[in-house]
Amino acid sequence: MENAIQQANAGRSHKQGIEYQWQDALTASPIWRKITVAPMRWPKGQSIVSIQEITDQITHQIQLENYEAELLELKTNFSSLVHDLRSPLTSFKLYLDLLQKAKTGKKEKYLTIMHQEIMHMNKLVDDLLALSRLEIPDVHSLALVDIMSLVQEVVVVEQPIANDKGLTLRFLFPNEEPVWVWGQSRQLLRVVTNLVSNALRYTAVGTVTIQLKLEPEQNRVELTVSDTGIGIAPEVLPFIFEPFFRSPRAQAVTPKGTGLGLAIVKRIIALHNGSIDVFSELNQGTSFRIFLPLVRDTAVSQPSP
């Protein structure tokens, strides 16, 4: 402010305006002021200083910028969604035309491609519906879920895929005893299936490991899914749980992914009062860790709110 007054008094500026912010001592809320300095014609060397409260103006400006950013993100996501839906339909139409004109020998090939496109579109629609329907579960819809059995079920389903790729799929656990959590079995199954199938998809050589740990002192269960795959670049790691986000490396491996899987995973875990984090190193692998509240007393009929 002193610099603005000096410039005004020296005649180098007709008017100087400064915006500054500080915190309210009582509420810790941000307060904005604008100080305007204008030189006086007489007496020379004097200035008029006005202080204007502009907190509301700045707050509205910030909100508008946030709304514009959110709108741009929604438009980008919508454009991506339209493209993802249109792409298999375009391919389907193309191969349908080819099928009508094809000789008998090529019809099976075209039918296979059409089936793949339909499956991709079906997966996209399923993921969109799953994400839109996720909400805080009614306490009466929750049940005791044995995470041990649930993971074993996933291993049985995913083992043939690991075998086909020449990968090792391991499940490490402390013992054969059930590990109970409150939740919705189908949603938790979706979480584990998504993480394991992703690990297998992005791993060309090596091992995918599922590890279950009990942490009684913290009253929680830790489930880790790790791989020796392509890894995730540090600059994109903060965005992997955003809907529709897919890294360039992931797109190179599976061009037709939906970008919704990890967003669904994070939402489901949050609705189960849990948390998820991720560690990754390029060309070394990725580890996802899930933490869920552990149930010790299975005689309790409902979880505490």
PDB file of C-alpha atoms in Angstrom:
ATOM      1  CA  MET A   1       0.000   0.000   0.000  1.00  0.00           C
ATOM      2  CA  GLU A   2       2.875   2.373   0.814  1.00  0.00           C
ATOM      3  CA  ASN A   3       4.284   1.813  -2.678  1.00  0.00           C
ATOM      4  CA  ALA A   4       0.895   2.645  -4.225  1.00  0.00           C
ATOM      5  CA  ILE A   5       0.675   5.889  -2.210  1.00  0.00           C
ATOM      6  CA  GLN A   6       4.200   6.894  -3.202  1.00  0.00           C
ATOM      7  CA  GLN A   7       3.475   6.330  -6.905  1.00  0.00           C
ATOM      8  CA  ALA A   8       0.221   8.280  -6.681  1.00  0.00           C
ATOM      9  CA  ASN A   9       1.850  11.199  -4.860  1.00  0.00           C
ATOM     10  CA  ALA A  10       4.703  11.289  -7.365  1.00  0.00           C
ATOM     11  CA  GLY A  11       2.202  11.604 -10.193  1.00  0.00           C
ATOM     12  CA  ARG A  12       3.280   8.350 -11.829  1.00  0.00           C
ATOM     13  CA  SER A  13      -0.144   6.834 -11.418  1.00  0.00           C
ATOM     14  CA  HIS A  14      -3.643   8.243 -11.479  1.00  0.00           C
ATOM     15  CA  LYS A  15      -5.020   5.440  -9.339  1.00  0.00           C
ATOM     16  CA  GLN A  16      -3.633   2.368  -7.595  1.00  0.00           C
ATOM     17  CA  GLY A  17      -5.777  -0.575  -6.462  1.00  0.00           C
ATOM     18  CA  ILE A  18      -4.681  -3.432  -4.229  1.00  0.00           C
ATOM     19  CA  GLU A  19      -6.663  -6.506  -3.214  1.00  0.00           C
ATOM     20  CA  TYR A  20      -5.574  -8.426  -0.142  1.00  0.00           C
ATOM     21  CA  GLN A  21      -6.881 -11.202   2.084  1.00  0.00           C
ATOM     22  CA  TRP A  22      -6.651 -12.152   5.725  1.00  0.00           C
ATOM     23  CA  GLN A  23      -8.541 -14.398   8.145  1.00  0.00           C
ATOM     24  CA  ASP A  24     -11.237 -13.309  10.535  1.00  0.00           C
ATOM     25  CA  ALA A  25      -9.875 -13.709  14.059  1.00  0.00           C
ATOM     26  CA  LEU A  26     -13.106 -15.245  15.363  1.00  0.00           C
ATOM     27  CA  THR A  27     -14.368 -17.399  12.494  1.00  0.00           C
ATOM     28  CA  ALA A  28     -11.109 -17.975  10.568  1.00  0.00           C
ATOM     29  CA  SER A  29     -13.096 -17.144   7.430  1.00  0.00           C
ATOM     30  CA  PRO A  30     -11.279 -15.343   4.601  1.00  0.00           C
ATOM     31  CA  ILE A  31     -11.918 -11.611   4.341  1.00  0.00           C
ATOM     32  CA  TRP A  32     -11.097  -9.585   1.244  1.00  0.00           C
ATOM     33  CA  ARG A  33     -10.535  -5.830   1.060  1.00  0.00           C
ATOM     34  CA  LYS A  34      -9.665  -3.568  -1.846  1.00  0.00           C
ATOM     35  CA  ILE A  35      -7.604  -0.468  -1.143  1.00  0.00           C
ATOM     36  CA  THR A  36      -7.699   2.265  -3.775  1.00  0.00           C
ATOM     37  CA  VAL A  37      -5.225   5.150  -3.705  1.00  0.00           C
ATOM     38  CA  ALA A  38      -5.884   8.262  -5.846  1.00  0.00           C
ATOM     39  CA  PRO A  39      -3.652  11.393  -5.903  1.00  0.00           C
ATOM     40  CA  MET A  40      -5.174  14.784  -4.971  1.00  0.00           C
ATOM     41  CA  ARG A  41      -4.706  17.794  -7.238  1.00  0.00           C
ATOM     42  CA  TRP A  42      -4.403  20.026  -4.206  1.00  0.00           C
ATOM     43  CA  PRO A  43      -2.610  19.984  -1.940  1.00  0.00           C
ATOM     44  CA  LYS A  44       0.023  18.142  -3.907  1.00  0.00           C
ATOM     45  CA  GLY A  45       1.660  15.187  -2.255  1.00  0.00           C
ATOM     46  CA  GLN A  46      -1.592  14.076  -0.702  1.00  0.00           C
ATOM     47  CA  SER A  47      -3.764  11.094  -1.653  1.00  0.00           C
ATOM     48  CA  ILE A  48      -7.256   9.814  -1.020  1.00  0.00           C
ATOM     49  CA  VAL A  49      -7.325   6.255   0.272  1.00  0.00           C
ATOM     50  CA  SER A  50     -10.539   4.224   0.168  1.00  0.00           C
ATOM     51  CA  ILE A  51     -11.058   0.735   1.573  1.00  0.00           C
ATOM     52  CA  GLN A  52     -13.799  -1.400   0.050  1.00  0.00           C
ATOM     53  CA  GLU A  53     -15.189  -4.686   1.382  1.00  0.00           C
ATOM     54  CA  ILE A  54     -15.126  -7.158  -1.545  1.00  0.00           C
ATOM     55  CA  THR A  55     -15.435 -10.523   0.243  1.00  0.00           C
ATOM     56  CA  ASP A  56     -18.794 -11.348  -1.368  1.00  0.00           C
ATOM     57  CA  GLN A  57     -17.536 -10.343  -4.797  1.00  0.00           C
ATOM     58  CA  ILE A  58     -14.406 -12.503  -4.528  1.00  0.00           C
ATOM     59  CA  THR A  59     -16.391 -15.419  -3.073  1.00  0.00           C
ATOM     60  CA  HIS A  60     -18.860 -15.296  -5.956  1.00  0.00           C
ATOM     61  CA  GLN A  61     -16.004 -15.068  -8.438  1.00  0.00           C
ATOM     62  CA  ILE A  62     -14.331 -18.154  -6.948  1.00  0.00           C
ATOM     63  CA  GLN A  63     -17.635 -20.041  -6.950  1.00  0.00           C
ATOM     64  CA  LEU A  64     -18.206 -19.106 -10.580  1.00  0.00           C
ATOM     65  CA  GLU A  65     -14.738 -20.323 -11.533  1.00  0.00           C
ATOM     66  CA  ASN A  66     -15.378 -23.595  -9.693  1.00  0.00           C
ATOM     67  CA  TYR A  67     -18.748 -24.027 -11.417  1.00  0.00           C
ATOM     68  CA  GLU A  68     -17.140 -23.363 -14.803  1.00  0.00           C
ATOM     69  CA  ALA A  69     -14.436 -25.951 -14.071  1.00  0.00           C
ATOM     70  CA  GLU A  70     -17.046 -28.511 -12.993  1.00  0.00           C
ATOM     71  CA  LEU A  71     -19.147 -27.785 -16.078  1.00  0.00           C
ATOM     72  CA  LEU A  72     -16.121 -28.229 -18.324  1.00  0.00           C
ATOM     73  CA  GLU A  73     -15.326 -31.536 -16.627  1.00  0.00           C
ATOM     74  CA  LEU A  74     -18.935 -32.701 -17.045  1.00  0.00           C
ATOM     75  CA  LYS A  75     -18.895 -31.744 -20.720  1.00  0.00           C
ATOM     76  CA  THR A  76     -15.615 -33.593 -21.213  1.00  0.00           C
ATOM     77  CA  ASN A  77     -16.920 -36.681 -19.423  1.00  0.00           C
ATOM     78  CA  PHE A  78     -20.170 -36.561 -21.375  1.00  0.00           C
ATOM     79  CA  SER A  79     -18.297 -36.282 -24.669  1.00  0.00           C
ATOM     80  CA  SER A  80     -16.153 -39.237 -23.667  1.00  0.00           C
ATOM     81  CA  LEU A  81     -19.254 -41.218 -22.715  1.00  0.00           C
ATOM     82  CA  VAL A  82     -20.991 -40.440 -26.013  1.00  0.00           C
ATOM     83  CA  HIS A  83     -17.868 -41.498 -27.898  1.00  0.00           C
ATOM     84  CA  ASP A  84     -17.608 -44.732 -25.918  1.00  0.00           C
ATOM     85  CA  LEU A  85     -21.246 -45.558 -26.615  1.00  0.00           C
ATOM     86  CA  ARG A  86     -21.122 -44.546 -30.261  1.00  0.00           C
ATOM     87  CA  SER A  87     -17.902 -46.421 -31.063  1.00  0.00           C
ATOM     88  CA  PRO A  88     -19.241 -49.970 -30.563  1.00  0.00           C
ATOM     89  CA  LEU A  89     -22.485 -49.034 -32.315  1.00  0.00           C
ATOM     90  CA  THR A  90     -20.520 -47.791 -35.329  1.00  0.00           C
ATOM     91  CA  SER A  91     -18.442 -50.960 -35.387  1.00  0.00           C
ATOM     92  CA  PHE A  92     -21.561 -53.070 -34.972  1.00  0.00           C
ATOM     93  CA  LYS A  93     -23.221 -51.382 -37.966  1.00  0.00           C
ATOM     94  CA  LEU A  94     -20.079 -51.763 -40.069  1.00  0.00           C
ATOM     95  CA  TYR A  95     -19.704 -55.457 -39.395  1.00  0.00           C
ATOM     96  CA  LEU A  96     -23.427 -56.022 -39.808  1.00  0.00           C
ATOM     97  CA  ASP A  97     -23.132 -54.583 -43.323  1.00  0.00           C
ATOM     98  CA  LEU A  98     -20.076 -56.750 -43.990  1.00  0.00           C
ATOM     99  CA  LEU A  99     -21.875 -59.784 -42.620  1.00  0.00           C
ATOM    100  CA  GLN A 100     -24.730 -59.315 -45.055  1.00  0.00           C
ATOM    101  CA  LYS A 101     -22.288 -59.284 -47.975  1.00  0.00           C
ATOM    102  CA  ALA A 102     -19.730 -61.767 -46.653  1.00  0.00           C
ATOM    103  CA  LYS A 103     -19.084 -65.241 -47.849  1.00  0.00           C
ATOM    104  CA  THR A 104     -19.613 -68.114 -45.444  1.00  0.00           C
ATOM    105  CA  GLY A 105     -15.947 -68.308 -44.389  1.00  0.00           C
ATOM    106  CA  LYS A 106     -15.810 -64.761 -43.003  1.00  0.00           C
ATOM    107  CA  LYS A 107     -19.170 -64.668 -41.267  1.00  0.00           C
ATOM    108  CA  GLU A 108     -17.876 -66.308 -38.086  1.00  0.00           C
ATOM    109  CA  LYS A 109     -15.102 -63.719 -37.775  1.00  0.00           C
ATOM    110  CA  TYR A 110     -17.531 -60.821 -38.174  1.00  0.00           C
ATOM    111  CA  LEU A 111     -19.954 -62.343 -35.677  1.00  0.00           C
ATOM    112  CA  THR A 112     -17.132 -62.653 -33.131  1.00  0.00           C
ATOM    113  CA  ILE A 113     -16.196 -58.987 -33.508  1.00  0.00           C
ATOM    114  CA  MET A 114     -19.834 -57.927 -33.231  1.00  0.00           C
ATOM    115  CA  HIS A 115     -20.184 -59.959 -30.052  1.00  0.00           C
ATOM    116  CA  GLN A 116     -17.098 -58.255 -28.571  1.00  0.00           C
ATOM    117  CA  GLU A 117     -18.505 -54.809 -29.351  1.00  0.00           C
ATOM    118  CA  ILE A 118     -21.831 -55.695 -27.756  1.00  0.00           C
ATOM    119  CA  MET A 119     -20.041 -56.947 -24.629  1.00  0.00           C
ATOM    120  CA  HIS A 120     -18.046 -53.715 -24.412  1.00  0.00           C
ATOM    121  CA  MET A 121     -21.181 -51.578 -24.673  1.00  0.00           C
ATOM    122  CA  ASN A 122     -22.941 -53.785 -22.135  1.00  0.00           C
ATOM    123  CA  LYS A 123     -20.027 -53.347 -19.703  1.00  0.00           C
ATOM    124  CA  LEU A 124     -20.141 -49.577 -20.116  1.00  0.00           C
ATOM    125  CA  VAL A 125     -23.881 -49.441 -19.438  1.00  0.00           C
ATOM    126  CA  ASP A 126     -23.513 -51.764 -16.429  1.00  0.00           C
ATOM    127  CA  ASP A 127     -20.784 -49.567 -14.940  1.00  0.00           C
ATOM    128  CA  LEU A 128     -22.825 -46.413 -15.466  1.00  0.00           C
ATOM    129  CA  LEU A 129     -25.842 -47.970 -13.778  1.00  0.00           C
ATOM    130  CA  ALA A 130     -23.714 -49.293 -10.912  1.00  0.00           C
ATOM    131  CA  LEU A 131     -22.171 -45.870 -10.282  1.00  0.00           C
ATOM    132  CA  SER A 132     -25.523 -44.064 -10.432  1.00  0.00           C
ATOM    133  CA  ARG A 133     -27.221 -46.515  -8.059  1.00  0.00           C
ATOM    134  CA  LEU A 134     -24.581 -46.457  -5.337  1.00  0.00           C
ATOM    135  CA  GLU A 135     -25.950 -44.859  -2.214  1.00  0.00           C
ATOM    136  CA  ILE A 136     -25.598 -45.223   1.523  1.00  0.00           C
ATOM    137  CA  PRO A 137     -26.957 -48.701   2.250  1.00  0.00           C
ATOM    138  CA  ASP A 138     -29.873 -49.132   4.609  1.00  0.00           C
ATOM    139  CA  VAL A 139     -28.600 -50.679   7.839  1.00  0.00           C
ATOM    140  CA  HIS A 140     -31.197 -53.430   7.463  1.00  0.00           C
ATOM    141  CA  SER A 141     -29.784 -54.383   4.051  1.00  0.00           C
ATOM    142  CA  LEU A 142     -26.348 -55.100   5.530  1.00  0.00           C
ATOM    143  CA  ALA A 143     -25.224 -58.565   6.470  1.00  0.00           C
ATOM    144  CA  LEU A 144     -22.133 -60.275   7.785  1.00  0.00           C
ATOM    145  CA  VAL A 145     -19.758 -60.920   4.897  1.00  0.00           C
ATOM    146  CA  ASP A 146     -16.851 -63.354   5.119  1.00  0.00           C
ATOM    147  CA  ILE A 147     -14.038 -61.627   3.237  1.00  0.00           C
ATOM    148  CA  MET A 148     -11.989 -64.841   3.278  1.00  0.00           C
ATOM    149  CA  SER A 149     -14.641 -66.769   1.343  1.00  0.00           C
ATOM    150  CA  LEU A 150     -15.325 -63.825  -0.931  1.00  0.00           C
ATOM    151  CA  VAL A 151     -11.670 -63.568  -2.004  1.00  0.00           C
ATOM    152  CA  GLN A 152     -11.464 -67.326  -2.506  1.00  0.00           C
ATOM    153  CA  GLU A 153     -14.468 -67.065  -4.826  1.00  0.00           C
ATOM    154  CA  VAL A 154     -12.708 -64.385  -6.872  1.00  0.00           C
ATOM    155  CA  VAL A 155      -9.520 -66.473  -7.068  1.00  0.00           C
ATOM    156  CA  VAL A 156     -11.457 -69.442  -8.476  1.00  0.00           C
ATOM    157  CA  VAL A 157     -12.965 -67.243 -11.208  1.00  0.00           C
ATOM    158  CA  GLU A 158      -9.763 -65.370 -12.097  1.00  0.00           C
ATOM    159  CA  GLN A 159      -7.326 -68.305 -11.895  1.00  0.00           C
ATOM    160  CA  PRO A 160      -7.958 -69.491 -15.502  1.00  0.00           C
ATOM    161  CA  ILE A 161      -7.173 -65.980 -16.789  1.00  0.00           C
ATOM    162  CA  ALA A 162      -3.898 -65.984 -14.841  1.00  0.00           C
ATOM    163  CA  ASN A 163      -3.052 -69.424 -16.225  1.00  0.00           C
ATOM    164  CA  ASP A 164      -3.719 -68.319 -19.813  1.00  0.00           C
ATOM    165  CA  LYS A 165      -1.300 -65.394 -19.389  1.00  0.00           C
ATOM    166  CA  GLY A 166       1.334 -67.478 -17.609  1.00  0.00           C
ATOM    167  CA  LEU A 167       0.952 -65.443 -14.407  1.00  0.00           C
ATOM    168  CA  THR A 168       1.037 -66.578 -10.805  1.00  0.00           C
ATOM    169  CA  LEU A 169      -2.063 -65.693  -8.774  1.00  0.00           C
ATOM    170  CA  ARG A 170      -1.435 -65.961  -5.022  1.00  0.00           C
ATOM    171  CA  PHE A 171      -3.722 -65.552  -2.035  1.00  0.00           C
ATOM    172  CA  LEU A 172      -1.932 -65.008   1.277  1.00  0.00           C
ATOM    173  CA  PHE A 173      -3.929 -65.135   4.510  1.00  0.00           C
ATOM    174  CA  PRO A 174      -3.208 -65.727   8.225  1.00  0.00           C
ATOM    175  CA  ASN A 175      -5.418 -68.812   8.630  1.00  0.00           C
ATOM    176  CA  GLU A 176      -8.558 -70.501   7.334  1.00  0.00           C
ATOM    177  CA  GLU A 177     -10.857 -68.780   9.830  1.00  0.00           C
ATOM    178  CA  PRO A 178     -13.640 -66.534   8.482  1.00  0.00           C
ATOM    179  CA  VAL A 179     -12.960 -62.787   8.467  1.00  0.00           C
ATOM    180  CA  TRP A 180     -16.204 -60.918   9.030  1.00  0.00           C
ATOM    181  CA  VAL A 181     -17.228 -57.415   8.021  1.00  0.00           C
ATOM    182  CA  TRP A 182     -20.609 -55.715   7.750  1.00  0.00           C
ATOM    183  CA  GLY A 183     -21.604 -54.985   4.192  1.00  0.00           C
ATOM    184  CA  GLN A 184     -23.325 -55.946   1.002  1.00  0.00           C
ATOM    185  CA  SER A 185     -21.725 -59.071  -0.398  1.00  0.00           C
ATOM    186  CA  ARG A 186     -22.397 -58.292  -4.047  1.00  0.00           C
ATOM    187  CA  GLN A 187     -20.806 -54.849  -3.826  1.00  0.00           C
ATOM    188  CA  LEU A 188     -17.717 -56.101  -1.992  1.00  0.00           C
ATOM    189  CA  LEU A 189     -17.391 -58.922  -4.517  1.00  0.00           C
ATOM    190  CA  ARG A 190     -17.409 -56.301  -7.266  1.00  0.00           C
ATOM    191  CA  VAL A 191     -14.577 -54.431  -5.530  1.00  0.00           C
ATOM    192  CA  VAL A 192     -12.276 -57.438  -5.207  1.00  0.00           C
ATOM    193  CA  THR A 193     -13.103 -58.696  -8.705  1.00  0.00           C
ATOM    194  CA  ASN A 194     -12.335 -55.303 -10.225  1.00  0.00           C
ATOM    195  CA  LEU A 195      -8.964 -54.955  -8.499  1.00  0.00           C
ATOM    196  CA  VAL A 196      -7.842 -58.505  -9.273  1.00  0.00           C
ATOM    197  CA  SER A 197      -8.983 -58.401 -12.906  1.00  0.00           C
ATOM    198  CA  ASN A 198      -7.226 -55.041 -13.371  1.00  0.00           C
ATOM    199  CA  ALA A 199      -4.033 -56.459 -11.890  1.00  0.00           C
ATOM    200  CA  LEU A 200      -4.145 -59.417 -14.276  1.00  0.00           C
ATOM    201  CA  ARG A 201      -4.971 -57.196 -17.239  1.00  0.00           C
ATOM    202  CA  TYR A 202      -2.034 -54.832 -16.734  1.00  0.00           C
ATOM    203  CA  THR A 203       0.539 -57.484 -15.817  1.00  0.00           C
ATOM    204  CA  ALA A 204       2.371 -59.271 -18.620  1.00  0.00           C
ATOM    205  CA  VAL A 205       4.941 -61.179 -16.561  1.00  0.00           C
ATOM    206  CA  GLY A 206       5.151 -62.082 -12.897  1.00  0.00           C
ATOM    207  CA  THR A 207       2.697 -62.330 -10.032  1.00  0.00           C
ATOM    208  CA  VAL A 208      -0.588 -60.952  -8.784  1.00  0.00           C
ATOM    209  CA  THR A 209      -0.876 -61.250  -5.011  1.00  0.00           C
ATOM    210  CA  ILE A 210      -3.948 -60.905  -2.824  1.00  0.00           C
ATOM    211  CA  GLN A 211      -3.101 -60.567   0.852  1.00  0.00           C
ATOM    212  CA  LEU A 212      -5.505 -60.501   3.773  1.00  0.00           C
ATOM    213  CA  LYS A 213      -4.360 -59.158   7.138  1.00  0.00           C
ATOM    214  CA  LEU A 214      -6.134 -58.709  10.447  1.00  0.00           C
ATOM    215  CA  GLU A 215      -5.350 -55.588  12.461  1.00  0.00           C
ATOM    216  CA  PRO A 216      -7.178 -56.205  15.756  1.00  0.00           C
ATOM    217  CA  GLU A 217      -5.552 -53.272  17.531  1.00  0.00           C
ATOM    218  CA  GLN A 218      -7.109 -50.950  14.950  1.00  0.00           C
ATOM    219  CA  ASN A 219     -10.250 -53.061  14.656  1.00  0.00           C
ATOM    220  CA  ARG A 220      -9.957 -53.403  10.907  1.00  0.00           C
ATOM    221  CA  VAL A 221      -9.186 -55.728   8.011  1.00  0.00           C
ATOM    222  CA  GLU A 222      -6.533 -54.926   5.413  1.00  0.00           C
ATOM    223  CA  LEU A 223      -6.893 -56.400   1.930  1.00  0.00           C
ATOM    224  CA  THR A 224      -4.062 -55.758  -0.531  1.00  0.00           C
ATOM    225  CA  VAL A 225      -4.039 -56.518  -4.253  1.00  0.00           C
ATOM    226  CA  SER A 226      -0.582 -56.068  -5.768  1.00  0.00           C
ATOM    227  CA  ASP A 227       0.964 -56.877  -9.119  1.00  0.00           C
ATOM    228  CA  THR A 228       4.228 -56.721 -11.060  1.00  0.00           C
ATOM    229  CA  GLY A 229       2.653 -54.920 -13.996  1.00  0.00           C
ATOM    230  CA  ILE A 230       3.118 -51.710 -15.939  1.00  0.00           C
ATOM    231  CA  GLY A 231       2.595 -49.412 -12.953  1.00  0.00           C
ATOM    232  CA  ILE A 232       0.995 -45.970 -12.842  1.00  0.00           C
ATOM    233  CA  ALA A 233       2.824 -42.726 -13.591  1.00  0.00           C
ATOM    234  CA  PRO A 234       3.158 -40.401 -10.546  1.00  0.00           C
ATOM    235  CA  GLU A 235       1.524 -37.486 -12.361  1.00  0.00           C
ATOM    236  CA  VAL A 236      -1.700 -39.426 -13.052  1.00  0.00           C
ATOM    237  CA  LEU A 237      -1.884 -41.299  -9.742  1.00  0.00           C
ATOM    238  CA  PRO A 238      -4.066 -38.633  -8.018  1.00  0.00           C
ATOM    239  CA  PHE A 239      -6.718 -38.947 -10.752  1.00  0.00           C
ATOM    240  CA  ILE A 240      -7.202 -42.707 -11.082  1.00  0.00           C
ATOM    241  CA  PHE A 241     -10.344 -42.762  -8.912  1.00  0.00           C
ATOM    242  CA  GLU A 242     -12.045 -40.045 -10.990  1.00  0.00           C
ATOM    243  CA  PRO A 243     -14.957 -41.249 -13.165  1.00  0.00           C
ATOM    244  CA  PHE A 244     -14.004 -41.795 -16.828  1.00  0.00           C
ATOM    245  CA  PHE A 245     -10.293 -41.204 -16.186  1.00  0.00           C
ATOM    246  CA  ARG A 246      -7.908 -43.548 -17.980  1.00  0.00           C
ATOM    247  CA  SER A 247      -4.153 -43.074 -18.174  1.00  0.00           C
ATOM    248  CA  PRO A 248      -2.418 -43.231 -21.567  1.00  0.00           C
ATOM    249  CA  ARG A 249      -0.617 -46.423 -20.504  1.00  0.00           C
ATOM    250  CA  ALA A 250      -3.910 -48.075 -19.543  1.00  0.00           C
ATOM    251  CA  GLN A 251      -5.474 -47.052 -22.853  1.00  0.00           C
ATOM    252  CA  ALA A 252      -2.542 -48.590 -24.712  1.00  0.00           C
ATOM    253  CA  VAL A 253      -3.223 -51.951 -23.035  1.00  0.00           C
ATOM    254  CA  THR A 254      -7.034 -51.869 -23.170  1.00  0.00           C
ATOM    255  CA  PRO A 255      -8.297 -49.162 -25.553  1.00  0.00           C
ATOM    256  CA  LYS A 256     -11.960 -49.891 -24.786  1.00  0.00           C
ATOM    257  CA  GLY A 257     -12.044 -49.594 -20.995  1.00  0.00           C
ATOM    258  CA  THR A 258     -14.821 -47.545 -19.396  1.00  0.00           C
ATOM    259  CA  GLY A 259     -12.763 -45.593 -16.854  1.00  0.00           C
ATOM    260  CA  LEU A 260     -15.439 -46.213 -14.223  1.00  0.00           C
ATOM    261  CA  GLY A 261     -14.145 -49.283 -12.396  1.00  0.00           C
ATOM    262  CA  LEU A 262     -11.935 -47.601  -9.801  1.00  0.00           C
ATOM    263  CA  ALA A 263     -14.496 -44.827  -9.216  1.00  0.00           C
ATOM    264  CA  ILE A 264     -17.034 -47.526  -8.354  1.00  0.00           C
ATOM    265  CA  VAL A 265     -14.511 -49.316  -6.129  1.00  0.00           C
ATOM    266  CA  LYS A 266     -13.736 -46.184  -4.113  1.00  0.00           C
ATOM    267  CA  ARG A 267     -17.418 -45.311  -3.731  1.00  0.00           C
ATOM    268  CA  ILE A 268     -18.333 -48.796  -2.506  1.00  0.00           C
ATOM    269  CA  ILE A 269     -15.505 -48.828   0.032  1.00  0.00           C
ATOM    270  CA  ALA A 270     -16.509 -45.376   1.321  1.00  0.00           C
ATOM    271  CA  LEU A 271     -20.107 -46.557   1.739  1.00  0.00           C
ATOM    272  CA  HIS A 272     -18.792 -49.434   3.862  1.00  0.00           C
ATOM    273  CA  ASN A 273     -16.973 -46.993   6.190  1.00  0.00           C
ATOM    274  CA  GLY A 274     -13.653 -48.097   4.745  1.00  0.00           C
ATOM    275  CA  SER A 275     -10.779 -46.509   2.864  1.00  0.00           C
ATOM    276  CA  ILE A 276      -8.530 -47.312  -0.077  1.00  0.00           C
ATOM    277  CA  ASP A 277      -5.056 -46.164  -1.059  1.00  0.00           C
ATOM    278  CA  VAL A 278      -2.630 -46.996  -3.833  1.00  0.00           C
ATOM    279  CA  PHE A 279       1.133 -47.225  -4.296  1.00  0.00           C
ATOM    280  CA  SER A 280       2.725 -47.632  -7.700  1.00  0.00           C
ATOM    281  CA  GLU A 281       6.029 -47.493  -9.550  1.00  0.00           C
ATOM    282  CA  LEU A 282       6.373 -47.440 -13.306  1.00  0.00           C
ATOM    283  CA  ASN A 283       7.314 -50.824 -14.791  1.00  0.00           C
ATOM    284  CA  GLN A 284       7.468 -52.316 -11.283  1.00  0.00           C
ATOM    285  CA  GLY A 285       3.844 -52.743 -10.297  1.00  0.00           C
ATOM    286  CA  THR A 286       0.937 -51.393  -8.296  1.00  0.00           C
ATOM    287  CA  SER A 287      -0.580 -52.144  -4.888  1.00  0.00           C
ATOM    288  CA  PHE A 288      -4.103 -51.242  -3.798  1.00  0.00           C
ATOM    289  CA  ARG A 289      -4.882 -51.451  -0.075  1.00  0.00           C
ATOM    290  CA  ILE A 290      -8.406 -51.613   1.285  1.00  0.00           C
ATOM    291  CA  PHE A 291      -9.280 -51.132   4.947  1.00  0.00           C
ATOM    292  CA  LEU A 292     -12.664 -52.242   6.311  1.00  0.00           C
ATOM    293  CA  PRO A 293     -14.028 -52.318   9.880  1.00  0.00           C
ATOM    294  CA  LEU A 294     -13.541 -55.759  11.435  1.00  0.00           C
ATOM    295  CA  VAL A 295     -16.469 -57.524  13.114  1.00  0.00           C
ATOM    296  CA  ARG A 296     -15.368 -59.480  16.177  1.00  0.00           C
ATOM    297  CA  ASP A 297     -18.711 -60.252  17.771  1.00  0.00           C
ATOM    298  CA  THR A 298     -20.783 -62.009  15.107  1.00  0.00           C
ATOM    299  CA  ALA A 299     -23.647 -62.371  17.591  1.00  0.00           C
ATOM    300  CA  VAL A 300     -24.495 -58.691  17.083  1.00  0.00           C
ATOM    301  CA  SER A 301     -27.474 -58.574  14.728  1.00  0.00           C
ATOM    302  CA  GLN A 302     -26.757 -55.166  13.193  1.00  0.00           C
ATOM    303  CA  PRO A 303     -23.741 -52.859  12.919  1.00  0.00           C
ATOM    304  CA  SER A 304     -23.656 -49.817  15.153  1.00  0.00           C
ATOM    305  CA  PRO A 305     -24.575 -46.598  13.324  1.00  0.00           C
TER     306      PRO A 305
END
